[in-house]
Structures are given as structure tokens and as C-alpha cells.
PDB file of C-alpha atoms and ligand atoms in Angstrom:
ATOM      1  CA  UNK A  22     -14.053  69.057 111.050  1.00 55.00           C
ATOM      2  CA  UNK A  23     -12.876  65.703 112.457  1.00 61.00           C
ATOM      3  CA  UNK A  24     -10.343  65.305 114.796  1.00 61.00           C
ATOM      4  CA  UNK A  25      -6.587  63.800 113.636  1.00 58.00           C
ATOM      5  CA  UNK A  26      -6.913  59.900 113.334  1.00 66.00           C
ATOM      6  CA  UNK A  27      -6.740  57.456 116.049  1.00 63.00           C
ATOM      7  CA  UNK A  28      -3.296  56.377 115.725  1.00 67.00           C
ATOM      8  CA  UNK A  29      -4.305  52.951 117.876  1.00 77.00           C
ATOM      9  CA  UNK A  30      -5.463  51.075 114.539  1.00 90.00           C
ATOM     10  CA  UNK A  31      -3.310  49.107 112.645  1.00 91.00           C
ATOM     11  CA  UNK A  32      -5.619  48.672 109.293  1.00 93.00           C
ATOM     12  CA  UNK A  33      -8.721  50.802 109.762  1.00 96.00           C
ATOM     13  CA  UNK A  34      -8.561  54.654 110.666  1.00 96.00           C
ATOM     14  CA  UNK A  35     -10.152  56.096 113.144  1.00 96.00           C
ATOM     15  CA  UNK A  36     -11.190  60.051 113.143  1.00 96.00           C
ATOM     16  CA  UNK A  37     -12.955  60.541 116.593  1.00 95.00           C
ATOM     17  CA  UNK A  38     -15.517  63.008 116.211  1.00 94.00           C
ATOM     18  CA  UNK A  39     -14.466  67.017 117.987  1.00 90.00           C
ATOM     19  CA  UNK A  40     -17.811  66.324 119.812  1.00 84.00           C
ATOM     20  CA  UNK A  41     -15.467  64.188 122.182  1.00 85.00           C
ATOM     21  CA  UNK A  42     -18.068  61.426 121.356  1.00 92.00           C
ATOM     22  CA  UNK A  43     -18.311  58.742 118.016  1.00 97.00           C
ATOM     23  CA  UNK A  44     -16.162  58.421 115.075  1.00 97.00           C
ATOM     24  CA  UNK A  45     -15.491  58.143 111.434  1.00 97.00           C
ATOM     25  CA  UNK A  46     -14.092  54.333 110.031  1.00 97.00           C
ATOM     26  CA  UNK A  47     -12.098  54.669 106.627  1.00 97.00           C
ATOM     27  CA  UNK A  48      -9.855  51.973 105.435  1.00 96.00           C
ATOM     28  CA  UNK A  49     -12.313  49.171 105.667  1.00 97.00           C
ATOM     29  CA  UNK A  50     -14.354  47.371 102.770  1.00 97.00           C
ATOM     30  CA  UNK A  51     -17.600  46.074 104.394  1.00 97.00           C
ATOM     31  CA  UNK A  52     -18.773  44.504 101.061  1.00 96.00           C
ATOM     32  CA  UNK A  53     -16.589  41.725 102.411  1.00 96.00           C
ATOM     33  CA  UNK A  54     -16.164  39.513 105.291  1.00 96.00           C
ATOM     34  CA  UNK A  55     -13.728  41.194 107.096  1.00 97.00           C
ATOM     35  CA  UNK A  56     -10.290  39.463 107.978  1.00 96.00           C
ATOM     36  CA  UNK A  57     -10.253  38.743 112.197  1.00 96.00           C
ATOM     37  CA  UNK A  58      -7.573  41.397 112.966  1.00 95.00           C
ATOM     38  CA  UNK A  59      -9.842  44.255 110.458  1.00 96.00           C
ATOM     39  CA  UNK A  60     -12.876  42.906 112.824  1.00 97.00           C
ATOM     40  CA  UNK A  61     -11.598  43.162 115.837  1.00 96.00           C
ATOM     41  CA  UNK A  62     -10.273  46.402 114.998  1.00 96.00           C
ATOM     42  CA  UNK A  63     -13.719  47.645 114.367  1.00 97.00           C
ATOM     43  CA  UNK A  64     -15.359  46.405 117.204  1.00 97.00           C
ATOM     44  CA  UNK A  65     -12.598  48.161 119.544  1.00 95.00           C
ATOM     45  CA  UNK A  66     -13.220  51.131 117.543  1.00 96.00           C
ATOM     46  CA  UNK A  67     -17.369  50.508 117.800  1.00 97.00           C
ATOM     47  CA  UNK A  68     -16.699  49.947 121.864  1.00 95.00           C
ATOM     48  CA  UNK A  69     -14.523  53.163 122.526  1.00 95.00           C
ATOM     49  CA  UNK A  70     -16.339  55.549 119.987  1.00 97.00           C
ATOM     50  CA  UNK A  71     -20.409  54.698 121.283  1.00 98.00           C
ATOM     51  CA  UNK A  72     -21.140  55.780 117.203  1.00 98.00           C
ATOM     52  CA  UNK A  73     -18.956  54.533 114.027  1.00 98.00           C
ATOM     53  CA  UNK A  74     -19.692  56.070 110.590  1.00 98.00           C
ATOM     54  CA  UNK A  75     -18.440  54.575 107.806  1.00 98.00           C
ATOM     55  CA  UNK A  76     -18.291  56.783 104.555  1.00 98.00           C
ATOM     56  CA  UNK A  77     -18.704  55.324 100.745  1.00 97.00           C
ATOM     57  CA  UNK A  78     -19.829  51.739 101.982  1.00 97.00           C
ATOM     58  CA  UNK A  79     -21.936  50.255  98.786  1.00 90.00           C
ATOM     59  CA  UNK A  80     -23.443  48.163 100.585  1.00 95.00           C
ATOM     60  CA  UNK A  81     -25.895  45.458  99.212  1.00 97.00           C
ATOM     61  CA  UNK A  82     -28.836  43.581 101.684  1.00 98.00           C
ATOM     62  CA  UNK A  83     -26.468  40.798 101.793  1.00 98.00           C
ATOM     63  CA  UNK A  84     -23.490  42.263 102.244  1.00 98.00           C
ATOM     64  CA  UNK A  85     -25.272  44.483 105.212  1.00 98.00           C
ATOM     65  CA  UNK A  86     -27.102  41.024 106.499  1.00 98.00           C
ATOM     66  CA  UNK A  87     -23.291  39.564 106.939  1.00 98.00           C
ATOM     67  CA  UNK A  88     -21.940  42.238 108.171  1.00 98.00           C
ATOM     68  CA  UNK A  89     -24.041  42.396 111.244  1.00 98.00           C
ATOM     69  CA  UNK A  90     -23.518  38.469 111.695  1.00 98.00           C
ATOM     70  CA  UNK A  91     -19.292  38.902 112.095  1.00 98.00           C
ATOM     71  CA  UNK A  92     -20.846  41.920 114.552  1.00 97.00           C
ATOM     72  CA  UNK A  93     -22.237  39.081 116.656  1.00 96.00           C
ATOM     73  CA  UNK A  94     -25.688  38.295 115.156  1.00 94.00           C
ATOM     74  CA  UNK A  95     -29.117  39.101 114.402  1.00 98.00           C
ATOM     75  CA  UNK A  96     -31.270  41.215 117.023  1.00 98.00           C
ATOM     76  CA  UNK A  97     -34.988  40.585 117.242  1.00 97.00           C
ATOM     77  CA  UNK A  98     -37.336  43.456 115.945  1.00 97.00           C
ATOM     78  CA  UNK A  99     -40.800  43.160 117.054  1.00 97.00           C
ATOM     79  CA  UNK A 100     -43.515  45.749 116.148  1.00 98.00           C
ATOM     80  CA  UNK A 101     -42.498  46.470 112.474  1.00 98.00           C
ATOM     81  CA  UNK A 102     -42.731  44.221 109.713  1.00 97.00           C
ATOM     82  CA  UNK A 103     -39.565  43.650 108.160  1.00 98.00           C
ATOM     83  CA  UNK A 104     -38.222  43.301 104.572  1.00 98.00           C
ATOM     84  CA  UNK A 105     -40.220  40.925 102.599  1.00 97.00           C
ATOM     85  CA  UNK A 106     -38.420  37.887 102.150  1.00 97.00           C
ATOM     86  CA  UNK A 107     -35.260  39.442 105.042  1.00 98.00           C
ATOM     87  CA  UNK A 108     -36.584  39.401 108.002  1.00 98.00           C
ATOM     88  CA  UNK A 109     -33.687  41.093 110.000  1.00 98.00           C
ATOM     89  CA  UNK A 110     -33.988  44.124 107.991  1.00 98.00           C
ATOM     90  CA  UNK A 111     -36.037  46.569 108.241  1.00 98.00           C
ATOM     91  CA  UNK A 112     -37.213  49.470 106.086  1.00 98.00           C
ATOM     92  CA  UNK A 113     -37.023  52.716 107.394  1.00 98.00           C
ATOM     93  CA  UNK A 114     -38.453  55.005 104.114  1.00 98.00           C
ATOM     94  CA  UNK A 115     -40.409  57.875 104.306  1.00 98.00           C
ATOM     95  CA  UNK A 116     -41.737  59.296 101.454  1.00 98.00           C
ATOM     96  CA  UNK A 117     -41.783  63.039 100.208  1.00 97.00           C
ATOM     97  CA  UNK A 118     -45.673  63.531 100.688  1.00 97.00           C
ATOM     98  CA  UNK A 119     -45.455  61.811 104.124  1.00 96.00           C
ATOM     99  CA  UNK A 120     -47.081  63.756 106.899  1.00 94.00           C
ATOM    100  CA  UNK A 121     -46.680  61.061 109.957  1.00 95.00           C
ATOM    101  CA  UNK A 122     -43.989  62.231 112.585  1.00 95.00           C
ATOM    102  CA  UNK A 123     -40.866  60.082 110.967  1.00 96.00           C
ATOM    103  CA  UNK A 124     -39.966  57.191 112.642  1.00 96.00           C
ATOM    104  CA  UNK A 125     -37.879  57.351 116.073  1.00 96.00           C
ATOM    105  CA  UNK A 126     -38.706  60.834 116.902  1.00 96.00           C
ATOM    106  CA  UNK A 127     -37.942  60.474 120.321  1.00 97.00           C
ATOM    107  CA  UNK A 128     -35.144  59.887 122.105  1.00 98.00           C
ATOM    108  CA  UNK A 129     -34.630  55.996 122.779  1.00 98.00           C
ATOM    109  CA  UNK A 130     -31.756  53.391 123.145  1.00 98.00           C
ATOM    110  CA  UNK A 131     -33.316  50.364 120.917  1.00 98.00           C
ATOM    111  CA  UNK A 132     -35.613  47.721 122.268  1.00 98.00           C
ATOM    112  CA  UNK A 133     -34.353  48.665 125.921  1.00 98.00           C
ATOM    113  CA  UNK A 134     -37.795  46.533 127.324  1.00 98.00           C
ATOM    114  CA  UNK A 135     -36.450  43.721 125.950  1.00 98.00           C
ATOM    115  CA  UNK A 136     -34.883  41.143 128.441  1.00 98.00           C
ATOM    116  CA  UNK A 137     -31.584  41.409 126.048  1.00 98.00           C
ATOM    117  CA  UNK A 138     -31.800  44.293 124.809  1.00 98.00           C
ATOM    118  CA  UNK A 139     -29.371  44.720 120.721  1.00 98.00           C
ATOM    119  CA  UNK A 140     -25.837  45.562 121.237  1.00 98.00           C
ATOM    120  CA  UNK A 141     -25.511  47.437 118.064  1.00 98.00           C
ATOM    121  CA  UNK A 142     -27.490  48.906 115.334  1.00 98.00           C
ATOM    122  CA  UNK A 143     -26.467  49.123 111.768  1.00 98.00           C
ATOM    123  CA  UNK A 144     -28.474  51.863 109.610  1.00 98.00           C
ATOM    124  CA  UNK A 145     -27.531  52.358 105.919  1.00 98.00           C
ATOM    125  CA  UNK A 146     -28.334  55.403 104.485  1.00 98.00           C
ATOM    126  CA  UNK A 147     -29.776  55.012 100.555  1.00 97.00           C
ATOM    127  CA  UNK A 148     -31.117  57.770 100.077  1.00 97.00           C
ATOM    128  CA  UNK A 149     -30.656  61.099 102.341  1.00 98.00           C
ATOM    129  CA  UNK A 150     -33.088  64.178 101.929  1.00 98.00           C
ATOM    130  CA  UNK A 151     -30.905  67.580 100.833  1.00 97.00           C
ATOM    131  CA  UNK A 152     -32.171  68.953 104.369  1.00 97.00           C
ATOM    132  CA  UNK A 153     -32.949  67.752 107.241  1.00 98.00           C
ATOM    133  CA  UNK A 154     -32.669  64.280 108.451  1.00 98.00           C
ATOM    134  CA  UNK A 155     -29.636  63.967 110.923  1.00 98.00           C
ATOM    135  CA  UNK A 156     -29.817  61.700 113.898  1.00 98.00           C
ATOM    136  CA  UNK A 157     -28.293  62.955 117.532  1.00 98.00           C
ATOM    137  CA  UNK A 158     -26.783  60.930 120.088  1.00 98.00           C
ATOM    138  CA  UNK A 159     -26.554  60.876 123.237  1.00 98.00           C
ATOM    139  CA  UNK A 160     -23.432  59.747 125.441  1.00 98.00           C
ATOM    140  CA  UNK A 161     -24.914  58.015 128.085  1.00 98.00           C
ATOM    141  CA  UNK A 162     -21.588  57.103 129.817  1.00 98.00           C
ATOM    142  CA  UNK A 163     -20.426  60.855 129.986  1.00 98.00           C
ATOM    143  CA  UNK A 164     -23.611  62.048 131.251  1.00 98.00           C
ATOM    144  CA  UNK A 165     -23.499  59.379 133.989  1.00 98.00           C
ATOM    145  CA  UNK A 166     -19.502  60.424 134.454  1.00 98.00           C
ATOM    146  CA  UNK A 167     -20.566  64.491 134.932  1.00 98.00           C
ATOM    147  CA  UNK A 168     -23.369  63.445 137.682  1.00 98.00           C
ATOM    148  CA  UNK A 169     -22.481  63.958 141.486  1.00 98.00           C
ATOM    149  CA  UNK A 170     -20.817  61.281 143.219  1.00 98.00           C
ATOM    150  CA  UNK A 171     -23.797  61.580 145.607  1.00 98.00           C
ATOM    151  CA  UNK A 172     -26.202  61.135 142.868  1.00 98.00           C
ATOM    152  CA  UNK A 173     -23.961  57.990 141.247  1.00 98.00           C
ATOM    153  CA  UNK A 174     -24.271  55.978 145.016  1.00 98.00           C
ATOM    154  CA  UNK A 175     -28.072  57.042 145.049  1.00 98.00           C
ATOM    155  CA  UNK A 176     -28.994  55.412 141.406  1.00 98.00           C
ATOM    156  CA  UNK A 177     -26.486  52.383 141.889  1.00 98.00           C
ATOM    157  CA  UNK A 178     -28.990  50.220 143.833  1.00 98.00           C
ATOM    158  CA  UNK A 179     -32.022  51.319 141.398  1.00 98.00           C
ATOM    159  CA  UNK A 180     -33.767  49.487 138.818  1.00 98.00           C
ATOM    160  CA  UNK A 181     -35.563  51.506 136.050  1.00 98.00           C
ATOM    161  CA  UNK A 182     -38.674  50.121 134.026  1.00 98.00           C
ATOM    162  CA  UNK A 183     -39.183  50.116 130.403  1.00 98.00           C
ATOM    163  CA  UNK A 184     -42.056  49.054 128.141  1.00 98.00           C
ATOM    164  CA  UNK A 185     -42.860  49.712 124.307  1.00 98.00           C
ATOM    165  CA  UNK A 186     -46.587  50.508 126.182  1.00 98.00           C
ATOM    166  CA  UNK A 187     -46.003  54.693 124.950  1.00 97.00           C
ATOM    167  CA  UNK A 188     -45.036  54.022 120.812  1.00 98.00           C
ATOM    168  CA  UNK A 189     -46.573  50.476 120.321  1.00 98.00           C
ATOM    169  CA  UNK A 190     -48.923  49.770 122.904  1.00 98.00           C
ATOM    170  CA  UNK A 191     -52.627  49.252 122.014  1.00 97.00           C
ATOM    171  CA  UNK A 192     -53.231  53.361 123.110  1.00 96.00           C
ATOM    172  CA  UNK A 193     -49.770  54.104 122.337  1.00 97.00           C
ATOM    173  CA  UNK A 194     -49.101  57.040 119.521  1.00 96.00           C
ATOM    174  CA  UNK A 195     -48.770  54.784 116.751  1.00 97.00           C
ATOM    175  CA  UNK A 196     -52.158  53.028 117.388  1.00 96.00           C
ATOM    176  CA  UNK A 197     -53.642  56.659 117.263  1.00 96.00           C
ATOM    177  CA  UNK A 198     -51.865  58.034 114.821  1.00 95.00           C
ATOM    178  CA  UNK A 199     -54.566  59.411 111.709  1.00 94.00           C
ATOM    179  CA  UNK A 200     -51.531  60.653 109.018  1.00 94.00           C
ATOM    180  CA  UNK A 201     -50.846  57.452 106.924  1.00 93.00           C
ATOM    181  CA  UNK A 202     -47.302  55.975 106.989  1.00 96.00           C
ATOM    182  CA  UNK A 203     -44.986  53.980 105.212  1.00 96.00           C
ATOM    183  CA  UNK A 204     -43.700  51.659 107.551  1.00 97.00           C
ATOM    184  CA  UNK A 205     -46.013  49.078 108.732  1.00 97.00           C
ATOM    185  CA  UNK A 206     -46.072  49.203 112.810  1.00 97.00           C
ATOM    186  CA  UNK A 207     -47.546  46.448 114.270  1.00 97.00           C
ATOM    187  CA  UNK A 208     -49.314  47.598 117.665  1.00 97.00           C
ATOM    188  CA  UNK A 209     -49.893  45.014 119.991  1.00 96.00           C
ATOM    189  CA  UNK A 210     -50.778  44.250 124.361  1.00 97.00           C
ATOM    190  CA  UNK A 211     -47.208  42.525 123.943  1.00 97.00           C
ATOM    191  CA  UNK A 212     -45.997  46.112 123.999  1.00 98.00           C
ATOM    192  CA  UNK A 213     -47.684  46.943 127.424  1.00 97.00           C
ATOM    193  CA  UNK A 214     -45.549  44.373 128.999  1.00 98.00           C
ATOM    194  CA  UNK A 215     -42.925  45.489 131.407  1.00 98.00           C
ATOM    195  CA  UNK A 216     -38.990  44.817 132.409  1.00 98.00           C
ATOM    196  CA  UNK A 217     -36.778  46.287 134.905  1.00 98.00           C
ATOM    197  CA  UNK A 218     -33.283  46.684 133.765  1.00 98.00           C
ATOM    198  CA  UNK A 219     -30.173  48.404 136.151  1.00 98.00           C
ATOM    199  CA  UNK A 220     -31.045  51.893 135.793  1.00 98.00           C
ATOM    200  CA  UNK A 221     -26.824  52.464 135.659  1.00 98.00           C
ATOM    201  CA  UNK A 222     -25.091  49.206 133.584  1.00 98.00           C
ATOM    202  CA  UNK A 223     -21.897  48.693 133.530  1.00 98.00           C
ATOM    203  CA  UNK A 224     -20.761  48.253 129.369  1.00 98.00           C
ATOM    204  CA  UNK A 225     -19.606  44.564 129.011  1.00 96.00           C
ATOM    205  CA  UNK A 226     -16.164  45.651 126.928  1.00 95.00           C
ATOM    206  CA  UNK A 227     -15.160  49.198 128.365  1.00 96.00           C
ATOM    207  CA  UNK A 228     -16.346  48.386 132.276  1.00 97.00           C
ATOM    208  CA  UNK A 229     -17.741  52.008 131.818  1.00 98.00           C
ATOM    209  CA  UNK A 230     -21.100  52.636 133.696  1.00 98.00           C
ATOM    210  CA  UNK A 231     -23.563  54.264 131.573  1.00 98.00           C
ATOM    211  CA  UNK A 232     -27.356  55.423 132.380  1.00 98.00           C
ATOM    212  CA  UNK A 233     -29.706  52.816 130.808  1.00 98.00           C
ATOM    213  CA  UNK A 234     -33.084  55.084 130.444  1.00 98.00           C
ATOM    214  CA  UNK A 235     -35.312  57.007 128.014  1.00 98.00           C
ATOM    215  CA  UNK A 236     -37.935  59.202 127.691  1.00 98.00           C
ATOM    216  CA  UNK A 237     -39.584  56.267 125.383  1.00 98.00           C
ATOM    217  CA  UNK A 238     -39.148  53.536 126.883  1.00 98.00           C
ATOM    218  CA  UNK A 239     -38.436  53.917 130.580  1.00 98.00           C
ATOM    219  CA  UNK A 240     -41.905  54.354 132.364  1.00 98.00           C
ATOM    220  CA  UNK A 241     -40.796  54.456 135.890  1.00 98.00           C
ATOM    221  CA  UNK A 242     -38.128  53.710 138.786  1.00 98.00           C
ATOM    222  CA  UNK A 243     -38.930  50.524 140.659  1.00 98.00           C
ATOM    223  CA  UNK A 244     -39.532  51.276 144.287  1.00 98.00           C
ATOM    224  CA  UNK A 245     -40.360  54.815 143.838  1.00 98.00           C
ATOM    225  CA  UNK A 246     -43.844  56.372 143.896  1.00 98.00           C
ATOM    226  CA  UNK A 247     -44.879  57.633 140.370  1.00 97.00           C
ATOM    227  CA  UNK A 248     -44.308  61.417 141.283  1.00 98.00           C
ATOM    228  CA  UNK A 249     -40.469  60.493 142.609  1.00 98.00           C
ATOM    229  CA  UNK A 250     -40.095  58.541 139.433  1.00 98.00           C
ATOM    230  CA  UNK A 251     -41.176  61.333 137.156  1.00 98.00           C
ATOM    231  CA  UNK A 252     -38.924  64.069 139.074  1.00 98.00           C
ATOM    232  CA  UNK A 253     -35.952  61.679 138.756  1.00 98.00           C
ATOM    233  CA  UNK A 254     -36.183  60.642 135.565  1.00 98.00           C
ATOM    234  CA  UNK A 255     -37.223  64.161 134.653  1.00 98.00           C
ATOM    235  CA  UNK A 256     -34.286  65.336 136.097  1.00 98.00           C
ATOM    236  CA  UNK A 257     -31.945  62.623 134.552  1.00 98.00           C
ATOM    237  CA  UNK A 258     -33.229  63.074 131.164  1.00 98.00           C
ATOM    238  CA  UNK A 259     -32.508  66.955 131.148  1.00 98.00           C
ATOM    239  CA  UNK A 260     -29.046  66.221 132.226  1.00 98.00           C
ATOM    240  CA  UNK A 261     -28.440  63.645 129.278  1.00 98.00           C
ATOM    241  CA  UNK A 262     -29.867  65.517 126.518  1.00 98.00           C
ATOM    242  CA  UNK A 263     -27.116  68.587 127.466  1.00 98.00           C
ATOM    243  CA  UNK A 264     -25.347  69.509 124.390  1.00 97.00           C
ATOM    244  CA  UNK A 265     -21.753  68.887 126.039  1.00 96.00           C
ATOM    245  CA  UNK A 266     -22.978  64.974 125.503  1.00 97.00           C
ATOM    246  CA  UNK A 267     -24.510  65.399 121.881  1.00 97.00           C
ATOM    247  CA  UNK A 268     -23.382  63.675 118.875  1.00 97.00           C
ATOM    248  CA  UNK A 269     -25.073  65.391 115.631  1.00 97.00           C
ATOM    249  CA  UNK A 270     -24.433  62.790 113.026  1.00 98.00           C
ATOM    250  CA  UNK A 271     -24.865  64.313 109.063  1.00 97.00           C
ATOM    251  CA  UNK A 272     -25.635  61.885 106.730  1.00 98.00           C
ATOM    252  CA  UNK A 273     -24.392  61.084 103.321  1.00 95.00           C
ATOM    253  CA  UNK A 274     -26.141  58.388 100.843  1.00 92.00           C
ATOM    254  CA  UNK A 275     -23.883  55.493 101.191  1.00 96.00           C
ATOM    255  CA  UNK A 276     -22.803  55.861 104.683  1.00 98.00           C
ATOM    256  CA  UNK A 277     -23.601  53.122 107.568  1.00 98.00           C
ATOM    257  CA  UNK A 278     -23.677  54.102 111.081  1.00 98.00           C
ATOM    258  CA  UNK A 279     -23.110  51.567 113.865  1.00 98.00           C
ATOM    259  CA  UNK A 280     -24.255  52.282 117.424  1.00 98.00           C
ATOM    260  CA  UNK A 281     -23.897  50.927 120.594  1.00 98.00           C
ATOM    261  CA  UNK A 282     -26.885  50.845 122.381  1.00 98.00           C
ATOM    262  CA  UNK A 283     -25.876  50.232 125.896  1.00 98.00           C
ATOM    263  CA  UNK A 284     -24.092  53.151 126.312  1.00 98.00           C
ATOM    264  CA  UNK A 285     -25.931  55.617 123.804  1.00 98.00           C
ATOM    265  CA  UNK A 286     -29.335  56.593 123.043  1.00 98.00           C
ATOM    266  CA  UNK A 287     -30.543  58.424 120.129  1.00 98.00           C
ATOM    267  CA  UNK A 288     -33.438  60.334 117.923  1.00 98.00           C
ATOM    268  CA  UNK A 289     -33.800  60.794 114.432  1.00 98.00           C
ATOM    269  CA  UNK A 290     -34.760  64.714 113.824  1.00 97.00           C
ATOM    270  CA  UNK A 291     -36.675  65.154 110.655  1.00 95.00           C
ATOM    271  CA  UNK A 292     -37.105  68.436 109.103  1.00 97.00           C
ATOM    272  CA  UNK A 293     -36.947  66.687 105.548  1.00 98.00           C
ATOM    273  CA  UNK A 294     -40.656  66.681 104.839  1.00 97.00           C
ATOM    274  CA  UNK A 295     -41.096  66.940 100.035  1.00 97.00           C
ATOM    275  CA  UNK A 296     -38.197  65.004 100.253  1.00 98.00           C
ATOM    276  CA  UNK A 297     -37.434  60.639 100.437  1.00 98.00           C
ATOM    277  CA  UNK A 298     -35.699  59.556 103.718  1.00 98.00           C
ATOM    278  CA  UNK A 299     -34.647  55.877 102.558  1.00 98.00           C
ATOM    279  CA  UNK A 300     -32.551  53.416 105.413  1.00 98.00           C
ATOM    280  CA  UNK A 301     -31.736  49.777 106.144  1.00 98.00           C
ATOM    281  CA  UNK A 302     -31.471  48.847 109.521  1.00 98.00           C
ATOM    282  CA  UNK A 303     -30.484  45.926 111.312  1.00 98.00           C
ATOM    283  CA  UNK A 304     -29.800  45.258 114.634  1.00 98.00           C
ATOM    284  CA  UNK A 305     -27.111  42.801 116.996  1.00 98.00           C
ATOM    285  CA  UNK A 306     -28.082  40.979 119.812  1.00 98.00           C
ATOM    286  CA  UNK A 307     -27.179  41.477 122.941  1.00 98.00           C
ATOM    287  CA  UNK A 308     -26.690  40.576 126.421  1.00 97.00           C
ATOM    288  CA  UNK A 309     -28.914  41.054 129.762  1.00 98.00           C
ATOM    289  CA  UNK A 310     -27.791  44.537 131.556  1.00 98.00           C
ATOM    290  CA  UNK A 311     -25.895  44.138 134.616  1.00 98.00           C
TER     291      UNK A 311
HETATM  292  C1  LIG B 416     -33.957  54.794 114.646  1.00 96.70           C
HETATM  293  O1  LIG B 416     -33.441  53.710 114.457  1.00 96.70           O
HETATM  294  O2  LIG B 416     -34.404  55.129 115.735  1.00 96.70           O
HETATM  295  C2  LIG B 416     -34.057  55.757 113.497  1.00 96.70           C
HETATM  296  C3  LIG B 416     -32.815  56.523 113.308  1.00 96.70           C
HETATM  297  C4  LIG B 416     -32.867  57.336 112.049  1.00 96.70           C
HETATM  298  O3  LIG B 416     -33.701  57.081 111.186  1.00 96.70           O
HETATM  299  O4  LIG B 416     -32.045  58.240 111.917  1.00 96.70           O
END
């Protein structure tokens, strides 16, 4: 059951989740360009709650493709091929006889080896399975909140790697994947490319320091040997995943979900296999981590 609404909102309502972490967005007609006051209402909301779902959104391509530009603009999505004819949106359908691992299996915060990594992403549920299917979150600012203040100091200098080498890279699973999907993944050497980021950034809006790693895309700890890396990160991504900072989001056909990836990360369970998992995604750019 969701929590009383926000009573901080003069237009939209806010139900924060009892998971202490995202919310539900009623009130609000995303069909249309939203007045300044409505927007800015939302993107307080977005900034607070990590995770906004809004219920009963009919929500065209175009309306979706608008949306996301009042949110600040188009992302870049490399390694999938988009939408013929749109390409900032991208497909996410698995079919009922499917038997590739569905897509974003493992926990992630989007494109985090890109040099600015997206803000936000929008996914719009079209069609949702009968079981199966939710995506978790992951509060990366309350897991960095619960560590030690002796652990905080020792990660504030350190800069964490990431690379799309492990889903995308040339050897990476999708390249060796046999089971025939859907989507159309485009592995490339472009993925084996590297970027440090702050392995602790501080969320533009909030001020609120978050841990900026995951299992898919962070490879390694600058500085450290490859050992230390792996027992830190090991360590770091056991203390994330903790259910205290888990947001189980239940879909509904209809629904669009807005994240914010700089203080979240996420996976996308399965467990829907005879049945059509059918999404549009689009992502917001963002800024540098700092
Ligand atoms: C993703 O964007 O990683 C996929 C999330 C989902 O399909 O639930």
C-alpha cells in the first residue's frame, strides 16, 4: 500500500512509496506539454523520490518523445538500434517464445561509461506479462548514507571505472550469446573503452552523495590493484543490493516510470518467459559526475 500523499505539491500528488524510496505521480496529463509550475513540480518530485511512476498515462511515441524534451532532452543510446524512423526510442519487447536472458538483467545505472552519463530514464510499459516482469531499484544515496563514516572519508578521494566491455564488448555476453533475441544489440571495440567517474557523486539538485558503481559497468577502482578493486567493489555491491534500499516496482500496461540515474541503479527481473514484455524507453541527458 502507498504511503499518504506528499502534501508539498500544489497540482500533482505525490504517494511516496512505504519502501522509504520512489513514488507514485497522479494528477498530471503527460499527453500534454506540461504548464512550468506542473513541470517543475515533477522534476522536484523526480529529484526527491530517485523513481516516479505514473499510472494510466496513454501515452503515444510523440507524446513520450516530448515529454522527455521538457525533462531536459534526448540522451544518447549507443549499442541498440533504435525505433525505425525515432531514433531516441528504443524498443525493449520480448516475445513469448524468447529464450535470451531479457534485457538489463543485471544490475546497472544507465550508460554510467559514458563521459555524461542520462539523468533520467523514461520506460513506458505497453504491454506487461501477467507474471513476472518487475524492475528493482536500488537507492544508491541511502546505501552510501548507512556506510561508516570511516568508509565515506576512504571512498571520497576514489575514482571508479566503467566500460560497456562486459554486455557489449566484442567478448562481452551479448556477442556470445546463441538464444536469438528481439532487440538488435550492436556489439562493438567502442564498448571496451574506458572512463573513470567519482566513485561517490554528489546529485546536482538534492547535494546528496550517492555511490556511482555497478556490477555491469564498473570494472575497477583507479589506483587499486585488481584484487583490492574486486574486494571493494565486492563489498560495496553487497551492501547496495540490501533489501532495506530496494524499490520493487509492479508494473501495469500504461504506466511510465522515470528514474534518476545518478542516484539509483536498477535490474529488470524476468520470470515472464510464454508471455510479451513490450516497453518504450527513452533516456535524458545529463551532466559529467562530480
Ligand atoms: C532497463 O532499462 O535496464 C530495462 C528495465 C526494464 O525493462 O524493466
Amino acid at each position: 500500500m502507498l504511503k499518504e500523499a506528499d502534501s508539498a505539491y500544489g497540482v500533482i500528488r505525490v504517494a511516496p512509496q512505504p519502501s522509504g524510496f520512489g513514488a507514485e505521480i497522479t494528477g498530471v496529463d503527460l499527453s500534454r506539454p506540461l504548464p512550468a509550475p506542473v513541470l517543475d513540480e515533477v522534476k522536484a518530485a523526480w529529484a526527491r523520490h530517485g523513481v516516479v511512476a505514473f499510472p494510466d498515462q496513454p501515452l503515444s511515441l510523440d507524446a513520450l518523445e516530448a515529454f522527455t524534451l521538457e525533462m531536459g532532452g534526448f540522451g544518447h543510446d549507443p549499442f541498440i538500434k533504435p525505433m525505425p524512423g525515432r531514433p531516441n526510442v528504443l524498443e525493449l519487447r520480448r516475445e513469448p517464445d524468447e529464450k535470451a536472458t531479457n534485457f538489463g538483467a543485471g544490475w546497472h545505472s544507465d550508460w554510467s561509461f559514458q563521459d555524461q552519463p542520462p539523468a533520467a530514464t523514461l520506460l513506458r510499459s505497453e504491454v506487461t506479462p501477467p507474471v513476472g516482469g518487475d524492475t528493482l531499484f536500488c537507492d544508491c544515496a541511502r546505501a552510501y548514507a548507512a556506510l561508516s563514516p570511516t568508509m565515506q572519508t576512504m571512498l571520497a578521494p576514489l575514482k571508479a571505472i566503467h566500460s560497456a566491455a562486459r554486455p557489449y564488448g566484442t567478448q562481452g555476453s551479448f556477442a556470445k550469446e546463441t538464444a536469438q533475441r528481439t532487440m538488435q544489440i550492436i556489439t562493438s571495440t567502442e564498448a571496451e573503452k574506458t572512463r573513470t567517474h567519482p566513485l561517490v557523486r554528489t546529485h546536482p539538485v538534492t547535494g546528496r552523495k550517492a555511490l556511482f558503481i555497478s556490477p555491469v559497468y564498473t570494472v575497477g577502482v583507479e589506483g587499486l590493484t585488481e584484487p583490492e578493486s574486486e574486494a571493494l567493489l565486492g563489498f560495496l555491491f553487497k551492501h547496495m543490493v540490501q533489501d532495506q534500499f530496494i524499490y520493487r516496482h509492479q508494473w501495469k500496461a500504461g504506466m511510465l516510470l522515470m528514474w534518476d540515474n545518478r542516484c539509483t541503479m536498477h535490474l529488470a527481473e524476468g520470470g515472464y518467459d510464454g508471455h510479451l514484455r513490450l516497453m518504450h524507453r527513452t533516456t535524458v541527458a545529463g551532466d559529467a559526475p562530480v
